[in-house]
Amino acid sequence: LTLANGDRVRLLGIDTPELKEKQAFALEAKEYTKRYCHGKDIWLSFDDNNSDNNKDHYGRLLAFIWVPMNGKQWLCINEGLVATGLAHAYSPSKSKKIHNYDKMLALQKMTRKHKKGQWKSYKDCSVIVTPNGSAFHKCKRKGKAESDCKHLSRSKHLNVIQASVAYDRGCHPCRNCLG
């Protein structure tokens, strides 16, 4: 999202499909955001009161986007994208969680259960996790803790779990092997 002053915004707590890579539901996520935000007054809120921490390494603002609905209510676009199945709940690490992360995970679980958006054709599968990692990885063979992922090359304690369990724990797909 680009603001009128040219500042770019990275929506906190979510990961949407990539437009450049033509991933499924990328256009739908863009249209959802455009429908609620384009040409309208929006409000930003930040998870960190320290303004130095409110930008990522690309210089984008890290924020929640809020839009007024029906005069008295507010819609958090970040949460709306997760609730419609157009984004995954996302935290870059287990130690940097946003204030409403549990709500995001609950929205994601409910959306998966009701098969909305990118969850419509979701099929659970075995994945590999590490005890302290925030990503889950592709299994080389079903049910086996073997993977070709470069991020696991030095990991010793690998566990096989269902992807749905990994999502519910707040893990996200590895961008290398499941990207």
PDB file of C-alpha atoms in Angstrom:
ATOM      1  CA  LEU A   1       0.000   0.000   0.000  1.00  0.00           C
ATOM      2  CA  THR A   2       1.324   3.441  -0.906  1.00  0.00           C
ATOM      3  CA  LEU A   3       0.143   6.532   0.976  1.00  0.00           C
ATOM      4  CA  ALA A   4      -0.623   9.868  -0.687  1.00  0.00           C
ATOM      5  CA  ASN A   5       2.760  11.218   0.497  1.00  0.00           C
ATOM      6  CA  GLY A   6       4.577   8.313  -1.197  1.00  0.00           C
ATOM      7  CA  ASP A   7       5.328   6.315   1.955  1.00  0.00           C
ATOM      8  CA  ARG A   8       4.892   2.583   1.513  1.00  0.00           C
ATOM      9  CA  VAL A   9       3.186   0.484   4.179  1.00  0.00           C
ATOM     10  CA  ARG A  10       3.862  -3.158   5.062  1.00  0.00           C
ATOM     11  CA  LEU A  11       0.828  -4.587   6.854  1.00  0.00           C
ATOM     12  CA  LEU A  12       1.878  -5.956  10.232  1.00  0.00           C
ATOM     13  CA  GLY A  13       1.121  -9.506  11.283  1.00  0.00           C
ATOM     14  CA  ILE A  14       0.215 -10.882   7.870  1.00  0.00           C
ATOM     15  CA  ASP A  15       1.754 -12.381   4.776  1.00  0.00           C
ATOM     16  CA  THR A  16      -0.171 -12.029   1.523  1.00  0.00           C
ATOM     17  CA  PRO A  17       0.506 -13.904  -1.719  1.00  0.00           C
ATOM     18  CA  GLU A  18       3.084 -12.199  -3.962  1.00  0.00           C
ATOM     19  CA  LEU A  19       1.860 -10.310  -7.035  1.00  0.00           C
ATOM     20  CA  LYS A  20       5.238 -10.435  -8.810  1.00  0.00           C
ATOM     21  CA  GLU A  21       5.324 -14.205  -8.501  1.00  0.00           C
ATOM     22  CA  LYS A  22       1.682 -14.452  -9.656  1.00  0.00           C
ATOM     23  CA  GLN A  23       0.729 -16.480  -6.587  1.00  0.00           C
ATOM     24  CA  ALA A  24      -2.888 -17.553  -6.164  1.00  0.00           C
ATOM     25  CA  PHE A  25      -5.082 -14.975  -4.387  1.00  0.00           C
ATOM     26  CA  ALA A  26      -2.520 -12.169  -4.785  1.00  0.00           C
ATOM     27  CA  LEU A  27      -4.904 -10.149  -6.982  1.00  0.00           C
ATOM     28  CA  GLU A  28      -7.810 -10.794  -4.633  1.00  0.00           C
ATOM     29  CA  ALA A  29      -5.770  -9.534  -1.658  1.00  0.00           C
ATOM     30  CA  LYS A  30      -4.807  -6.425  -3.630  1.00  0.00           C
ATOM     31  CA  GLU A  31      -8.433  -5.786  -4.623  1.00  0.00           C
ATOM     32  CA  TYR A  32      -9.646  -6.252  -1.044  1.00  0.00           C
ATOM     33  CA  THR A  33      -7.159  -3.658   0.177  1.00  0.00           C
ATOM     34  CA  LYS A  34      -7.947  -1.301  -2.702  1.00  0.00           C
ATOM     35  CA  ARG A  35     -11.714  -1.587  -2.132  1.00  0.00           C
ATOM     36  CA  TYR A  36     -11.408  -0.424   1.464  1.00  0.00           C
ATOM     37  CA  CYS A  37      -8.459   1.967   1.207  1.00  0.00           C
ATOM     38  CA  HIS A  38      -8.064   3.554  -2.238  1.00  0.00           C
ATOM     39  CA  GLY A  39      -8.938   7.236  -2.227  1.00  0.00           C
ATOM     40  CA  LYS A  40     -10.255   7.048   1.334  1.00  0.00           C
ATOM     41  CA  ASP A  41      -9.103   8.299   4.694  1.00  0.00           C
ATOM     42  CA  ILE A  42      -7.304   5.520   6.515  1.00  0.00           C
ATOM     43  CA  TRP A  43      -5.709   5.398   9.943  1.00  0.00           C
ATOM     44  CA  LEU A  44      -2.456   3.695  10.793  1.00  0.00           C
ATOM     45  CA  SER A  45      -1.501   2.228  14.145  1.00  0.00           C
ATOM     46  CA  PHE A  46       1.860   0.806  15.104  1.00  0.00           C
ATOM     47  CA  ASP A  47       2.820  -2.045  17.382  1.00  0.00           C
ATOM     48  CA  ASP A  48       5.891  -0.275  18.731  1.00  0.00           C
ATOM     49  CA  ASN A  49       5.911   3.175  20.307  1.00  0.00           C
ATOM     50  CA  ASN A  50       9.522   3.651  19.200  1.00  0.00           C
ATOM     51  CA  SER A  51       9.276   5.255  15.747  1.00  0.00           C
ATOM     52  CA  ASP A  52      12.702   3.827  14.811  1.00  0.00           C
ATOM     53  CA  ASN A  53      11.202   0.320  15.001  1.00  0.00           C
ATOM     54  CA  ASN A  54       8.198   1.143  12.801  1.00  0.00           C
ATOM     55  CA  LYS A  55      10.043   0.640   9.512  1.00  0.00           C
ATOM     56  CA  ASP A  56      11.396  -2.490   7.886  1.00  0.00           C
ATOM     57  CA  HIS A  57      14.739  -2.834   6.085  1.00  0.00           C
ATOM     58  CA  TYR A  58      13.094  -1.608   2.854  1.00  0.00           C
ATOM     59  CA  GLY A  59      12.009   1.626   4.561  1.00  0.00           C
ATOM     60  CA  ARG A  60       8.306   0.678   4.593  1.00  0.00           C
ATOM     61  CA  LEU A  61       6.120   1.657   7.534  1.00  0.00           C
ATOM     62  CA  LEU A  62       5.093  -1.390   9.593  1.00  0.00           C
ATOM     63  CA  ALA A  63       1.490  -0.731  10.529  1.00  0.00           C
ATOM     64  CA  PHE A  64      -2.066  -1.817  11.027  1.00  0.00           C
ATOM     65  CA  ILE A  65      -4.481  -0.109   8.644  1.00  0.00           C
ATOM     66  CA  TRP A  66      -7.872   0.942   9.957  1.00  0.00           C
ATOM     67  CA  VAL A  67     -10.883   2.177   8.008  1.00  0.00           C
ATOM     68  CA  PRO A  68     -14.182   3.466   9.390  1.00  0.00           C
ATOM     69  CA  MET A  69     -17.205   1.249   8.818  1.00  0.00           C
ATOM     70  CA  ASN A  70     -20.850   2.264   9.344  1.00  0.00           C
ATOM     71  CA  GLY A  71     -19.918   5.390  11.300  1.00  0.00           C
ATOM     72  CA  LYS A  72     -19.087   3.768  14.655  1.00  0.00           C
ATOM     73  CA  GLN A  73     -17.097   0.640  13.872  1.00  0.00           C
ATOM     74  CA  TRP A  74     -13.574   0.232  12.520  1.00  0.00           C
ATOM     75  CA  LEU A  75     -12.195  -2.480  10.265  1.00  0.00           C
ATOM     76  CA  CYS A  76      -8.583  -3.554  10.649  1.00  0.00           C
ATOM     77  CA  ILE A  77      -7.544  -4.385   7.076  1.00  0.00           C
ATOM     78  CA  ASN A  78      -4.781  -6.686   8.355  1.00  0.00           C
ATOM     79  CA  GLU A  79      -7.307  -8.790  10.285  1.00  0.00           C
ATOM     80  CA  GLY A  80      -9.829  -8.617   7.434  1.00  0.00           C
ATOM     81  CA  LEU A  81      -7.347 -10.100   4.975  1.00  0.00           C
ATOM     82  CA  VAL A  82      -6.724 -13.044   7.325  1.00  0.00           C
ATOM     83  CA  ALA A  83     -10.462 -13.478   8.040  1.00  0.00           C
ATOM     84  CA  THR A  84     -11.263 -13.698   4.321  1.00  0.00           C
ATOM     85  CA  GLY A  85      -8.456 -16.187   3.640  1.00  0.00           C
ATOM     86  CA  LEU A  86      -6.421 -13.740   1.560  1.00  0.00           C
ATOM     87  CA  ALA A  87      -3.447 -13.661   3.953  1.00  0.00           C
ATOM     88  CA  HIS A  88      -1.730 -15.824   6.548  1.00  0.00           C
ATOM     89  CA  ALA A  89      -1.001 -14.665  10.070  1.00  0.00           C
ATOM     90  CA  TYR A  90       2.731 -13.935  10.128  1.00  0.00           C
ATOM     91  CA  SER A  91       5.448 -13.169  12.627  1.00  0.00           C
ATOM     92  CA  PRO A  92       9.070 -12.996  11.488  1.00  0.00           C
ATOM     93  CA  SER A  93      10.202 -14.679  14.701  1.00  0.00           C
ATOM     94  CA  LYS A  94       8.790 -16.193  17.852  1.00  0.00           C
ATOM     95  CA  SER A  95      10.145 -13.292  19.900  1.00  0.00           C
ATOM     96  CA  LYS A  96       8.607 -10.480  17.811  1.00  0.00           C
ATOM     97  CA  LYS A  97       4.890 -11.061  18.055  1.00  0.00           C
ATOM     98  CA  ILE A  98       2.323  -8.331  17.478  1.00  0.00           C
ATOM     99  CA  HIS A  99      -0.207  -7.424  20.170  1.00  0.00           C
ATOM    100  CA  ASN A 100      -3.142  -9.174  18.426  1.00  0.00           C
ATOM    101  CA  TYR A 101      -1.273 -12.231  17.191  1.00  0.00           C
ATOM    102  CA  ASP A 102      -3.478 -14.714  19.055  1.00  0.00           C
ATOM    103  CA  LYS A 103      -6.536 -13.115  17.425  1.00  0.00           C
ATOM    104  CA  MET A 104      -4.877 -13.399  14.010  1.00  0.00           C
ATOM    105  CA  LEU A 105      -4.185 -17.099  14.597  1.00  0.00           C
ATOM    106  CA  ALA A 106      -7.795 -17.679  15.715  1.00  0.00           C
ATOM    107  CA  LEU A 107      -9.098 -15.884  12.595  1.00  0.00           C
ATOM    108  CA  GLN A 108      -6.799 -18.003  10.421  1.00  0.00           C
ATOM    109  CA  LYS A 109      -7.936 -21.239  12.072  1.00  0.00           C
ATOM    110  CA  MET A 110     -11.609 -20.307  11.631  1.00  0.00           C
ATOM    111  CA  THR A 111     -11.025 -19.307   8.001  1.00  0.00           C
ATOM    112  CA  ARG A 112      -9.226 -22.597   7.309  1.00  0.00           C
ATOM    113  CA  LYS A 113     -12.078 -24.532   8.949  1.00  0.00           C
ATOM    114  CA  HIS A 114     -14.641 -22.751   6.753  1.00  0.00           C
ATOM    115  CA  LYS A 115     -12.434 -23.116   3.640  1.00  0.00           C
ATOM    116  CA  LYS A 116     -12.401 -19.431   2.670  1.00  0.00           C
ATOM    117  CA  GLY A 117      -9.998 -17.881   0.175  1.00  0.00           C
ATOM    118  CA  GLN A 118      -6.703 -19.679  -0.151  1.00  0.00           C
ATOM    119  CA  TRP A 119      -7.912 -22.282   2.335  1.00  0.00           C
ATOM    120  CA  LYS A 120     -10.645 -23.443  -0.066  1.00  0.00           C
ATOM    121  CA  SER A 121      -8.470 -26.139  -1.631  1.00  0.00           C
ATOM    122  CA  TYR A 122      -6.131 -26.624   1.355  1.00  0.00           C
ATOM    123  CA  LYS A 123      -5.023 -30.181   1.995  1.00  0.00           C
ATOM    124  CA  ASP A 124      -3.173 -30.916   5.208  1.00  0.00           C
ATOM    125  CA  CYS A 125       0.225 -32.566   4.939  1.00  0.00           C
ATOM    126  CA  SER A 126       3.262 -33.478   6.998  1.00  0.00           C
ATOM    127  CA  VAL A 127       5.856 -30.731   7.458  1.00  0.00           C
ATOM    128  CA  ILE A 128       9.081 -30.315   9.387  1.00  0.00           C
ATOM    129  CA  VAL A 129       9.591 -27.852  12.242  1.00  0.00           C
ATOM    130  CA  THR A 130      12.486 -27.067  14.533  1.00  0.00           C
ATOM    131  CA  PRO A 131      12.012 -26.393  18.259  1.00  0.00           C
ATOM    132  CA  ASN A 132      12.758 -22.658  17.970  1.00  0.00           C
ATOM    133  CA  GLY A 133      12.020 -21.803  14.343  1.00  0.00           C
ATOM    134  CA  SER A 134       9.117 -19.733  13.060  1.00  0.00           C
ATOM    135  CA  ALA A 135       8.840 -21.506   9.678  1.00  0.00           C
ATOM    136  CA  PHE A 136       7.811 -24.997   8.651  1.00  0.00           C
ATOM    137  CA  HIS A 137       9.465 -26.940   5.857  1.00  0.00           C
ATOM    138  CA  LYS A 138       8.677 -29.473   3.150  1.00  0.00           C
ATOM    139  CA  CYS A 139       9.199 -33.163   3.958  1.00  0.00           C
ATOM    140  CA  LYS A 140      11.281 -35.054   1.444  1.00  0.00           C
ATOM    141  CA  ARG A 141       9.293 -38.205   2.211  1.00  0.00           C
ATOM    142  CA  LYS A 142       5.893 -38.371   3.881  1.00  0.00           C
ATOM    143  CA  GLY A 143       6.188 -38.551   7.640  1.00  0.00           C
ATOM    144  CA  LYS A 144      10.013 -38.475   7.629  1.00  0.00           C
ATOM    145  CA  ALA A 145      12.094 -35.650   9.116  1.00  0.00           C
ATOM    146  CA  GLU A 146      14.127 -35.328   5.917  1.00  0.00           C
ATOM    147  CA  SER A 147      14.256 -32.207   3.776  1.00  0.00           C
ATOM    148  CA  ASP A 148      16.358 -30.634   1.030  1.00  0.00           C
ATOM    149  CA  CYS A 149      15.761 -27.152   2.479  1.00  0.00           C
ATOM    150  CA  LYS A 150      18.997 -25.193   2.955  1.00  0.00           C
ATOM    151  CA  HIS A 151      17.608 -23.656   6.150  1.00  0.00           C
ATOM    152  CA  LEU A 152      17.587 -27.070   7.825  1.00  0.00           C
ATOM    153  CA  SER A 153      21.075 -28.173   6.781  1.00  0.00           C
ATOM    154  CA  ARG A 154      22.568 -27.669  10.271  1.00  0.00           C
ATOM    155  CA  SER A 155      19.440 -28.382  12.315  1.00  0.00           C
ATOM    156  CA  LYS A 156      19.572 -31.459  14.497  1.00  0.00           C
ATOM    157  CA  HIS A 157      16.217 -31.607  16.271  1.00  0.00           C
ATOM    158  CA  LEU A 158      13.621 -31.880  13.515  1.00  0.00           C
ATOM    159  CA  ASN A 159      10.014 -32.801  14.200  1.00  0.00           C
ATOM    160  CA  VAL A 160       7.298 -33.872  11.780  1.00  0.00           C
ATOM    161  CA  ILE A 161       3.842 -32.413  12.399  1.00  0.00           C
ATOM    162  CA  GLN A 162       0.791 -31.580  10.293  1.00  0.00           C
ATOM    163  CA  ALA A 163       0.874 -28.221   8.496  1.00  0.00           C
ATOM    164  CA  SER A 164      -2.410 -27.247  10.185  1.00  0.00           C
ATOM    165  CA  VAL A 165      -0.763 -27.685  13.592  1.00  0.00           C
ATOM    166  CA  ALA A 166       2.212 -25.601  12.433  1.00  0.00           C
ATOM    167  CA  TYR A 167      -0.129 -22.817  11.247  1.00  0.00           C
ATOM    168  CA  ASP A 168      -2.015 -22.958  14.559  1.00  0.00           C
ATOM    169  CA  ARG A 169       1.292 -22.555  16.426  1.00  0.00           C
ATOM    170  CA  GLY A 170       2.015 -19.425  14.405  1.00  0.00           C
ATOM    171  CA  CYS A 171       4.552 -20.920  12.025  1.00  0.00           C
ATOM    172  CA  HIS A 172       4.638 -19.886   8.385  1.00  0.00           C
ATOM    173  CA  PRO A 173       5.715 -21.755   5.237  1.00  0.00           C
ATOM    174  CA  CYS A 174       9.445 -21.535   4.514  1.00  0.00           C
ATOM    175  CA  ARG A 175      10.025 -19.142   1.622  1.00  0.00           C
ATOM    176  CA  ASN A 176      12.812 -21.381   0.312  1.00  0.00           C
ATOM    177  CA  CYS A 177      11.242 -24.837   0.138  1.00  0.00           C
ATOM    178  CA  LEU A 178       7.529 -23.994   0.253  1.00  0.00           C
ATOM    179  CA  GLY A 179       7.668 -20.454  -1.209  1.00  0.00           C
TER     180      GLY A 179
END
